[in-house]
């Protein structure tokens, strides 16, 4: 704020509701009506005046918060007058506490130390002045003092003398509980006004990329669909940062839709990356599906960790694990279903070398060449699902599409499938 007017710029985003509340609070502080105050502000000085109003509103709200803290401190001080004697009585408990706990004085002392939730509903007429803080404190004090058989006369006189000093310290400002227009906006949700779409034309909204559903029946290279591979995905790092380098070693069968993230954004602007919710599983031609051969290498550290885990599950030390040991081993690797397939191929018994070969070749995933997974936007997935319902049987038998939702994995079905059309899951290794 020190540099304002000397080259320092401030950008203020102020909604009408907050501006109205700030004007009400400042008008009350100035002792004038809110409509009169807003009418005397000149448009030529509006930018300067709004900055002064915001600073003044923050100062007033700071004073209001301090008053609330002072009110709370007075309430706590008044309650602690009784609590110190209640605590002293509870600390002098005898060895046999069963009869002592049933005593009325013990119950009253325990109740005095509790912070109960107040469920009372105010019956005050809206617009009427709130109950003063002094009256509230006196009511609480009298409610505890009524138990005359619990507190001795000396305790009551000593507490009452201290309590009168607390009441005398109350200032007139602390008596007023009306705090309209605070930073919390009176603790209620302020409804936002709906503005005409014509007022929003100045915002840069990316135009949706439309594509024909029939293009899914063609080969990926000839389809002309607005999809690009995940290997081309990169984010922009700002005006001077350029764009991040694309990640290497990513699967070639994972693609992104331009409606989810534009490929041109990596060079043009900084964008917020949305969570992946829906994606399309796409098989252009089921007859051309083939096993996707993948060969990866383990690092020395990975081999050491795998060997260490293998020895933990090879309890008999025969160099092979089988049965429940093998199932527990694959569960530790989070390969429950895939582990069942591997056990069937090896007749339920595997050595460390065989497990290394399975993990490096990734054959248990049964990935296929010609099967693609495309990340979609939510709106794009919504239109695609509606089109799939309208098509029905009017779809080529060689092309298959399945719409999947990651949120479904948390359901009892444990399946991401939403809808499917054509031979997409029946020709998959793991549906």
Short mmCIF file of C-alpha atoms in Angstrom, two decimals:
data_model
loop_
_atom_site.label_atom_id
_atom_site.label_comp_id
_atom_site.label_asym_id
_atom_site.label_seq_id
_atom_site.Cartn_x
_atom_site.Cartn_y
_atom_site.Cartn_z
CA UNK A 1 0.00 0.00 0.00
CA UNK A 2 2.94 2.37 0.51
CA UNK A 3 3.65 2.46 -3.21
CA UNK A 4 0.14 3.48 -4.30
CA UNK A 5 0.41 6.58 -6.46
CA UNK A 6 4.10 5.97 -7.05
CA UNK A 7 3.86 3.26 -9.67
CA UNK A 8 2.21 0.60 -7.48
CA UNK A 9 -1.11 -0.66 -8.88
CA UNK A 10 -3.93 -2.41 -7.01
CA UNK A 11 -6.59 -4.49 -8.71
CA UNK A 12 -9.82 -4.81 -6.72
CA UNK A 13 -12.53 -7.38 -7.44
CA UNK A 14 -15.62 -6.20 -5.55
CA UNK A 15 -19.06 -7.81 -5.82
CA UNK A 16 -22.12 -5.54 -5.32
CA UNK A 17 -23.21 -7.29 -2.09
CA UNK A 18 -19.89 -6.61 -0.35
CA UNK A 19 -19.84 -3.01 -1.60
CA UNK A 20 -23.34 -2.47 -0.19
CA UNK A 21 -22.39 -3.94 3.20
CA UNK A 22 -19.24 -1.82 3.39
CA UNK A 23 -21.28 1.31 2.61
CA UNK A 24 -23.79 0.47 5.38
CA UNK A 25 -21.06 -0.04 7.98
CA UNK A 26 -19.23 3.17 7.05
CA UNK A 27 -22.48 5.15 6.94
CA UNK A 28 -23.28 4.00 10.48
CA UNK A 29 -19.78 5.00 11.59
CA UNK A 30 -20.23 8.46 10.01
CA UNK A 31 -23.73 8.86 11.49
CA UNK A 32 -25.49 9.29 8.14
CA UNK A 33 -27.91 7.27 6.06
CA UNK A 34 -26.37 4.76 3.63
CA UNK A 35 -28.28 6.18 0.64
CA UNK A 36 -27.10 9.71 1.45
CA UNK A 37 -23.52 8.58 1.74
CA UNK A 38 -23.49 6.79 -1.62
CA UNK A 39 -25.14 9.74 -3.37
CA UNK A 40 -22.42 12.20 -2.39
CA UNK A 41 -19.58 10.13 -3.86
CA UNK A 42 -18.46 11.70 -7.12
CA UNK A 43 -17.81 9.40 -10.05
CA UNK A 44 -14.55 11.21 -10.81
CA UNK A 45 -13.20 10.25 -7.39
CA UNK A 46 -14.81 6.82 -7.27
CA UNK A 47 -11.59 4.82 -7.68
CA UNK A 48 -9.90 6.69 -4.86
CA UNK A 49 -12.99 6.59 -2.65
CA UNK A 50 -13.51 2.83 -3.02
CA UNK A 51 -9.94 2.23 -1.87
CA UNK A 52 -10.49 4.44 1.19
CA UNK A 53 -13.79 2.67 1.89
CA UNK A 54 -12.17 -0.77 1.83
CA UNK A 55 -9.46 0.34 4.26
CA UNK A 56 -12.06 1.91 6.54
CA UNK A 57 -14.28 -1.18 6.36
CA UNK A 58 -11.37 -3.43 7.34
CA UNK A 59 -10.54 -1.17 10.31
CA UNK A 60 -14.17 -1.18 11.51
CA UNK A 61 -14.34 -4.96 11.20
CA UNK A 62 -11.13 -5.25 13.20
CA UNK A 63 -12.72 -3.21 15.98
CA UNK A 64 -15.85 -5.35 15.79
CA UNK A 65 -13.80 -8.52 16.18
CA UNK A 66 -12.00 -7.08 19.19
CA UNK A 67 -15.37 -6.24 20.78
CA UNK A 68 -16.56 -9.81 20.19
CA UNK A 69 -13.43 -11.14 21.86
CA UNK A 70 -13.96 -8.78 24.81
CA UNK A 71 -17.56 -9.97 25.20
CA UNK A 72 -16.42 -13.57 25.15
CA UNK A 73 -13.70 -12.84 27.71
CA UNK A 74 -16.25 -11.27 30.08
CA UNK A 75 -18.49 -14.34 29.80
CA UNK A 76 -15.57 -16.64 30.51
CA UNK A 77 -14.45 -14.57 33.50
CA UNK A 78 -17.96 -14.66 34.97
CA UNK A 79 -18.22 -18.43 34.57
CA UNK A 80 -14.74 -19.03 35.96
CA UNK A 81 -15.78 -17.41 39.25
CA UNK A 82 -17.89 -20.48 40.06
CA UNK A 83 -15.65 -22.95 38.30
CA UNK A 84 -12.65 -22.33 40.55
CA UNK A 85 -14.68 -23.40 43.61
CA UNK A 86 -16.21 -26.31 41.70
CA UNK A 87 -12.74 -27.50 40.69
CA UNK A 88 -11.52 -27.27 44.28
CA UNK A 89 -14.43 -29.45 45.45
CA UNK A 90 -13.80 -32.08 42.75
CA UNK A 91 -10.09 -32.22 43.53
CA UNK A 92 -10.91 -33.09 47.16
CA UNK A 93 -12.63 -36.33 46.21
CA UNK A 94 -12.44 -39.14 48.81
CA UNK A 95 -11.10 -42.61 48.10
CA UNK A 96 -14.63 -44.03 47.91
CA UNK A 97 -16.08 -41.95 45.08
CA UNK A 98 -19.28 -43.92 44.43
CA UNK A 99 -21.36 -42.27 47.18
CA UNK A 100 -19.53 -38.96 46.63
CA UNK A 101 -20.53 -38.88 42.95
CA UNK A 102 -24.20 -39.23 43.87
CA UNK A 103 -24.04 -36.17 46.12
CA UNK A 104 -25.97 -33.13 44.82
CA UNK A 105 -23.01 -30.81 45.39
CA UNK A 106 -20.73 -33.01 43.28
CA UNK A 107 -23.30 -33.12 40.46
CA UNK A 108 -23.66 -29.33 40.55
CA UNK A 109 -19.89 -28.85 40.41
CA UNK A 110 -19.59 -31.24 37.47
CA UNK A 111 -22.40 -29.44 35.66
CA UNK A 112 -20.71 -26.11 36.32
CA UNK A 113 -17.59 -27.24 34.45
CA UNK A 114 -19.48 -28.39 31.36
CA UNK A 115 -19.82 -26.30 28.22
CA UNK A 116 -23.28 -27.29 27.09
CA UNK A 117 -24.64 -26.51 23.63
CA UNK A 118 -27.36 -23.88 23.77
CA UNK A 119 -30.40 -25.08 21.80
CA UNK A 120 -32.69 -22.23 22.83
CA UNK A 121 -34.35 -20.33 20.00
CA UNK A 122 -34.71 -16.59 20.38
CA UNK A 123 -38.31 -15.32 20.45
CA UNK A 124 -37.31 -11.72 19.79
CA UNK A 125 -39.13 -9.90 17.01
CA UNK A 126 -36.88 -9.24 13.98
CA UNK A 127 -35.59 -5.68 14.12
CA UNK A 128 -35.88 -5.40 17.90
CA UNK A 129 -32.72 -4.61 19.90
CA UNK A 130 -30.79 -7.68 21.10
CA UNK A 131 -30.52 -8.64 24.76
CA UNK A 132 -27.70 -6.69 26.45
CA UNK A 133 -24.65 -8.60 27.54
CA UNK A 134 -25.12 -7.45 31.14
CA UNK A 135 -28.55 -9.10 31.33
CA UNK A 136 -27.17 -12.36 29.95
CA UNK A 137 -24.38 -12.46 32.51
CA UNK A 138 -26.80 -11.71 35.36
CA UNK A 139 -29.13 -14.53 34.24
CA UNK A 140 -26.28 -17.04 34.14
CA UNK A 141 -25.00 -15.85 37.52
CA UNK A 142 -28.43 -16.12 39.18
CA UNK A 143 -29.03 -19.59 37.71
CA UNK A 144 -25.92 -20.94 39.47
CA UNK A 145 -26.44 -18.96 42.69
CA UNK A 146 -29.89 -20.50 43.19
CA UNK A 147 -28.21 -23.67 44.40
CA UNK A 148 -27.81 -22.21 47.88
CA UNK A 149 -27.32 -25.60 49.52
CA UNK A 150 -24.20 -26.15 47.38
CA UNK A 151 -22.32 -22.89 47.78
CA UNK A 152 -21.53 -21.48 51.19
CA UNK A 153 -22.44 -17.89 52.08
CA UNK A 154 -18.80 -16.82 52.10
CA UNK A 155 -18.31 -18.20 48.58
CA UNK A 156 -21.46 -16.46 47.31
CA UNK A 157 -20.44 -13.08 48.80
CA UNK A 158 -16.89 -13.35 47.43
CA UNK A 159 -18.07 -14.34 43.95
CA UNK A 160 -20.75 -11.65 43.90
CA UNK A 161 -18.25 -8.93 44.77
CA UNK A 162 -15.95 -9.98 41.94
CA UNK A 163 -18.92 -10.30 39.58
CA UNK A 164 -19.99 -6.71 40.23
CA UNK A 165 -16.50 -5.60 39.22
CA UNK A 166 -16.86 -7.47 35.90
CA UNK A 167 -20.21 -5.78 35.23
CA UNK A 168 -18.71 -2.39 36.00
CA UNK A 169 -15.96 -2.97 33.41
CA UNK A 170 -18.49 -3.41 30.58
CA UNK A 171 -18.34 -0.55 28.09
CA UNK A 172 -21.41 0.70 26.15
CA UNK A 173 -19.90 -0.64 22.90
CA UNK A 174 -19.70 -4.15 24.35
CA UNK A 175 -23.42 -4.04 25.17
CA UNK A 176 -24.31 -3.77 21.46
CA UNK A 177 -24.35 -7.14 19.75
CA UNK A 178 -25.49 -5.87 16.35
CA UNK A 179 -22.52 -6.37 14.04
CA UNK A 180 -24.09 -5.94 10.61
CA UNK A 181 -21.83 -6.04 7.59
CA UNK A 182 -18.85 -7.84 9.10
CA UNK A 183 -16.27 -9.81 7.20
CA UNK A 184 -18.32 -12.94 7.83
CA UNK A 185 -21.34 -11.22 6.20
CA UNK A 186 -23.44 -11.96 9.31
CA UNK A 187 -22.71 -15.68 9.04
CA UNK A 188 -25.19 -16.23 6.22
CA UNK A 189 -24.73 -17.02 2.57
CA UNK A 190 -25.18 -13.97 0.38
CA UNK A 191 -27.00 -14.85 -2.86
CA UNK A 192 -25.18 -13.79 -6.00
CA UNK A 193 -27.07 -11.91 -8.67
CA UNK A 194 -27.42 -13.51 -12.07
CA UNK A 195 -26.12 -11.28 -14.81
CA UNK A 196 -27.03 -11.29 -18.46
CA UNK A 197 -24.84 -13.41 -20.76
CA UNK A 198 -24.14 -10.21 -22.71
CA UNK A 199 -22.07 -8.98 -19.76
CA UNK A 200 -19.87 -12.06 -19.93
CA UNK A 201 -18.77 -11.66 -23.54
CA UNK A 202 -15.49 -10.13 -22.45
CA UNK A 203 -14.30 -13.38 -20.90
CA UNK A 204 -12.16 -15.77 -22.93
CA UNK A 205 -14.13 -19.02 -23.14
CA UNK A 206 -12.64 -21.81 -25.21
CA UNK A 207 -14.95 -22.88 -28.02
CA UNK A 208 -15.97 -26.52 -27.91
CA UNK A 209 -14.38 -28.78 -30.52
CA UNK A 210 -17.17 -30.63 -32.32
CA UNK A 211 -16.59 -33.97 -34.02
CA UNK A 212 -18.70 -36.54 -35.83
CA UNK A 213 -19.59 -39.74 -34.04
CA UNK A 214 -19.13 -41.72 -37.27
CA UNK A 215 -15.47 -40.72 -37.25
CA UNK A 216 -14.96 -43.33 -34.52
CA UNK A 217 -15.55 -46.07 -37.11
CA UNK A 218 -12.46 -44.99 -39.08
CA UNK A 219 -8.80 -45.60 -38.39
CA UNK A 220 -7.24 -43.17 -35.93
CA UNK A 221 -4.96 -41.57 -38.51
CA UNK A 222 -7.82 -40.99 -40.97
CA UNK A 223 -10.54 -40.09 -38.48
CA UNK A 224 -9.67 -36.40 -38.09
CA UNK A 225 -10.80 -36.48 -34.46
CA UNK A 226 -9.59 -33.72 -32.10
CA UNK A 227 -7.50 -36.17 -30.08
CA UNK A 228 -3.78 -36.07 -29.38
CA UNK A 229 -1.48 -38.58 -27.64
CA UNK A 230 -0.52 -38.21 -24.01
CA UNK A 231 3.12 -38.10 -25.07
CA UNK A 232 2.44 -34.63 -26.58
CA UNK A 233 0.87 -33.29 -23.39
CA UNK A 234 2.72 -30.40 -21.72
CA UNK A 235 1.76 -27.39 -19.63
CA UNK A 236 2.72 -23.76 -20.10
CA UNK A 237 4.99 -22.34 -17.41
CA UNK A 238 4.14 -18.69 -17.88
CA UNK A 239 5.25 -15.78 -19.98
CA UNK A 240 8.97 -16.34 -19.48
CA UNK A 241 8.96 -20.04 -18.72
CA UNK A 242 7.82 -21.37 -22.09
CA UNK A 243 6.33 -24.85 -21.91
CA UNK A 244 7.35 -27.91 -19.96
CA UNK A 245 8.99 -30.78 -21.77
CA UNK A 246 6.62 -33.66 -22.59
CA UNK A 247 6.92 -36.74 -20.42
CA UNK A 248 8.77 -39.65 -21.94
CA UNK A 249 7.96 -43.34 -21.77
CA UNK A 250 4.18 -42.87 -21.60
CA UNK A 251 1.85 -45.44 -23.21
CA UNK A 252 1.03 -44.71 -26.84
CA UNK A 253 -2.58 -45.88 -26.50
CA UNK A 254 -3.62 -43.09 -24.08
CA UNK A 255 -4.94 -39.95 -25.80
CA UNK A 256 -6.49 -36.65 -24.71
CA UNK A 257 -9.40 -34.78 -26.24
CA UNK A 258 -8.97 -31.13 -27.17
CA UNK A 259 -12.15 -30.46 -25.21
CA UNK A 260 -10.38 -31.67 -22.07
CA UNK A 261 -7.10 -29.83 -22.72
CA UNK A 262 -6.11 -28.02 -25.92
CA UNK A 263 -2.78 -29.05 -27.34
CA UNK A 264 -2.16 -25.40 -28.29
CA UNK A 265 -2.41 -24.29 -24.65
CA UNK A 266 1.07 -25.59 -23.90
CA UNK A 267 2.46 -22.71 -26.00
CA UNK A 268 -0.17 -20.01 -25.53
CA UNK A 269 -1.40 -19.71 -21.96
CA UNK A 270 -1.41 -21.06 -18.42
CA UNK A 271 -4.44 -23.25 -17.81
CA UNK A 272 -5.83 -25.12 -14.83
CA UNK A 273 -5.71 -28.89 -15.30
CA UNK A 274 -9.05 -30.53 -14.55
CA UNK A 275 -9.44 -33.89 -12.87
CA UNK A 276 -10.02 -36.87 -15.15
CA UNK A 277 -13.56 -38.16 -14.56
CA UNK A 278 -14.70 -39.84 -17.79
CA UNK A 279 -12.75 -41.49 -20.58
CA UNK A 280 -13.56 -43.34 -23.78
CA UNK A 281 -12.36 -46.86 -24.52
CA UNK A 282 -12.27 -47.10 -28.31
CA UNK A 283 -11.68 -49.98 -30.72
CA UNK A 284 -11.91 -48.73 -34.35
CA UNK A 285 -11.70 -52.25 -35.81
CA UNK A 286 -12.05 -55.29 -33.57
CA UNK A 287 -10.61 -57.56 -36.27
CA UNK A 288 -7.27 -55.73 -36.19
CA UNK A 289 -6.70 -56.15 -32.45
CA UNK A 290 -3.39 -57.77 -31.57
CA UNK A 291 -1.36 -58.34 -28.43
CA UNK A 292 0.79 -55.33 -27.57
CA UNK A 293 4.33 -56.45 -26.83
CA UNK A 294 5.96 -54.44 -24.06
CA UNK A 295 9.47 -55.00 -22.78
CA UNK A 296 10.74 -52.96 -19.86
CA UNK A 297 13.79 -53.25 -17.65
CA UNK A 298 13.98 -53.27 -13.90
CA UNK A 299 16.48 -51.12 -12.12
CA UNK A 300 18.91 -52.65 -9.67
CA UNK A 301 16.96 -51.12 -6.79
CA UNK A 302 13.68 -52.59 -8.07
CA UNK A 303 15.20 -56.05 -8.39
CA UNK A 304 16.54 -55.86 -4.85
CA UNK A 305 13.15 -54.81 -3.48
CA UNK A 306 11.38 -57.56 -5.43
CA UNK A 307 13.83 -60.17 -4.18
CA UNK A 308 13.41 -58.93 -0.62
CA UNK A 309 9.61 -59.20 -0.80
CA UNK A 310 9.85 -62.60 -2.49
CA UNK A 311 11.94 -63.99 0.37
CA UNK A 312 9.36 -62.78 2.88
CA UNK A 313 6.63 -64.82 1.21
CA UNK A 314 8.80 -67.87 0.46
CA UNK A 315 8.43 -69.20 3.97
CA UNK A 316 9.65 -72.75 3.27
CA UNK A 317 12.68 -71.49 1.30
CA UNK A 318 12.24 -73.88 -1.66
CA UNK A 319 12.69 -71.10 -4.25
CA UNK A 320 9.03 -71.14 -5.30
CA UNK A 321 5.87 -69.67 -3.84
CA UNK A 322 2.45 -71.14 -4.38
CA UNK A 323 -1.04 -71.28 -2.94
CA UNK A 324 -1.93 -68.66 -0.37
CA UNK A 325 1.68 -67.40 -0.36
CA UNK A 326 1.43 -66.52 -4.05
CA UNK A 327 -1.96 -64.85 -3.64
CA UNK A 328 -0.68 -62.76 -0.74
CA UNK A 329 2.40 -61.82 -2.80
CA UNK A 330 0.32 -60.46 -5.70
CA UNK A 331 -2.03 -58.69 -3.31
CA UNK A 332 0.99 -56.87 -1.89
CA UNK A 333 1.79 -55.76 -5.47
CA UNK A 334 -1.86 -54.66 -5.98
CA UNK A 335 -2.26 -57.26 -8.74
CA UNK A 336 -5.20 -59.29 -7.44
CA UNK A 337 -6.97 -60.13 -10.73
CA UNK A 338 -3.78 -60.14 -12.77
CA UNK A 339 -2.15 -62.45 -10.24
CA UNK A 340 -4.91 -65.02 -10.76
CA UNK A 341 -4.18 -65.07 -14.51
CA UNK A 342 -0.45 -65.51 -13.90
CA UNK A 343 -1.07 -68.41 -11.50
CA UNK A 344 -3.19 -70.22 -14.09
CA UNK A 345 -0.45 -69.98 -16.73
CA UNK A 346 2.21 -71.30 -14.35
CA UNK A 347 0.05 -73.96 -12.68
CA UNK A 348 -0.05 -72.10 -9.36
CA UNK A 349 3.71 -72.02 -8.66
CA UNK A 350 6.29 -69.36 -9.62
CA UNK A 351 9.96 -68.75 -9.02
CA UNK A 352 11.59 -65.34 -8.61
CA UNK A 353 12.90 -65.39 -12.20
CA UNK A 354 9.46 -66.19 -13.62
CA UNK A 355 7.89 -63.35 -11.66
CA UNK A 356 10.55 -60.93 -12.94
CA UNK A 357 9.79 -61.96 -16.54
CA UNK A 358 6.05 -61.49 -16.02
CA UNK A 359 6.51 -58.05 -14.52
CA UNK A 360 8.92 -56.80 -17.20
CA UNK A 361 6.83 -58.08 -20.11
CA UNK A 362 3.53 -56.95 -18.51
CA UNK A 363 1.66 -59.74 -20.26
CA UNK A 364 -0.77 -60.01 -17.36
CA UNK A 365 -2.28 -56.66 -18.37
CA UNK A 366 -3.20 -58.18 -21.78
CA UNK A 367 -2.80 -54.84 -23.52
CA UNK A 368 -3.85 -54.77 -27.15
CA UNK A 369 -2.66 -52.88 -30.18
CA UNK A 370 -5.59 -51.05 -31.77
CA UNK A 371 -7.36 -50.25 -28.47
CA UNK A 372 -7.25 -46.62 -27.34
CA UNK A 373 -8.24 -44.78 -24.17
CA UNK A 374 -9.23 -41.12 -24.65
CA UNK A 375 -9.71 -38.64 -21.78
CA UNK A 376 -12.90 -36.60 -22.31
CA UNK A 377 -14.41 -33.53 -20.73
CA UNK A 378 -17.59 -34.00 -18.69
CA UNK A 379 -19.74 -32.18 -21.24
CA UNK A 380 -18.20 -34.17 -24.06
CA UNK A 381 -18.90 -37.45 -22.23
CA UNK A 382 -22.49 -36.35 -21.60
CA UNK A 383 -23.15 -35.75 -25.31
CA UNK A 384 -21.41 -38.99 -26.26
CA UNK A 385 -23.52 -41.04 -23.86
CA UNK A 386 -26.72 -39.49 -25.20
CA UNK A 387 -25.65 -40.28 -28.77
CA UNK A 388 -24.88 -43.88 -27.83
CA UNK A 389 -28.40 -44.30 -26.46
CA UNK A 390 -29.94 -42.84 -29.62
CA UNK A 391 -27.93 -45.06 -31.96
CA UNK A 392 -29.02 -48.38 -30.53
CA UNK A 393 -28.35 -51.16 -33.07
CA UNK A 394 -27.47 -48.72 -35.85
CA UNK A 395 -23.73 -49.11 -35.38
CA UNK A 396 -21.04 -51.08 -37.26
CA UNK A 397 -20.39 -54.48 -35.69
CA UNK A 398 -16.62 -54.16 -36.08
CA UNK A 399 -16.30 -50.90 -34.08
CA UNK A 400 -16.64 -50.76 -30.33
CA UNK A 401 -16.82 -47.86 -27.89
CA UNK A 402 -17.25 -47.88 -24.12
CA UNK A 403 -17.74 -44.87 -21.88
CA UNK A 404 -16.14 -45.25 -18.47
CA UNK A 405 -16.22 -43.21 -15.26
CA UNK A 406 -13.49 -43.37 -12.63
CA UNK A 407 -15.97 -42.56 -9.88
CA UNK A 408 -17.75 -45.88 -10.44
CA UNK A 409 -14.72 -47.73 -9.08
CA UNK A 410 -15.77 -46.62 -5.60
CA UNK A 411 -19.18 -48.28 -5.95
CA UNK A 412 -20.07 -51.83 -4.97
CA UNK A 413 -19.84 -52.95 -8.60
CA UNK A 414 -16.12 -52.03 -8.71
CA UNK A 415 -16.41 -51.32 -12.45
CA UNK A 416 -15.76 -48.12 -14.37
CA UNK A 417 -18.16 -49.01 -17.22
CA UNK A 418 -21.05 -46.62 -17.91
CA UNK A 419 -22.24 -47.63 -21.38
CA UNK A 420 -20.86 -49.64 -24.27
CA UNK A 421 -21.64 -50.01 -27.94
CA UNK A 422 -20.18 -52.68 -30.19
CA UNK A 423 -17.52 -55.34 -29.49
CA UNK A 424 -15.31 -53.40 -27.09
CA UNK A 425 -15.33 -55.41 -23.85
CA UNK A 426 -15.91 -58.89 -25.25
CA UNK A 427 -12.66 -58.75 -27.23
CA UNK A 428 -10.63 -57.35 -24.31
CA UNK A 429 -8.18 -59.43 -22.34
CA UNK A 430 -9.39 -57.96 -19.05
CA UNK A 431 -12.84 -56.35 -19.33
#
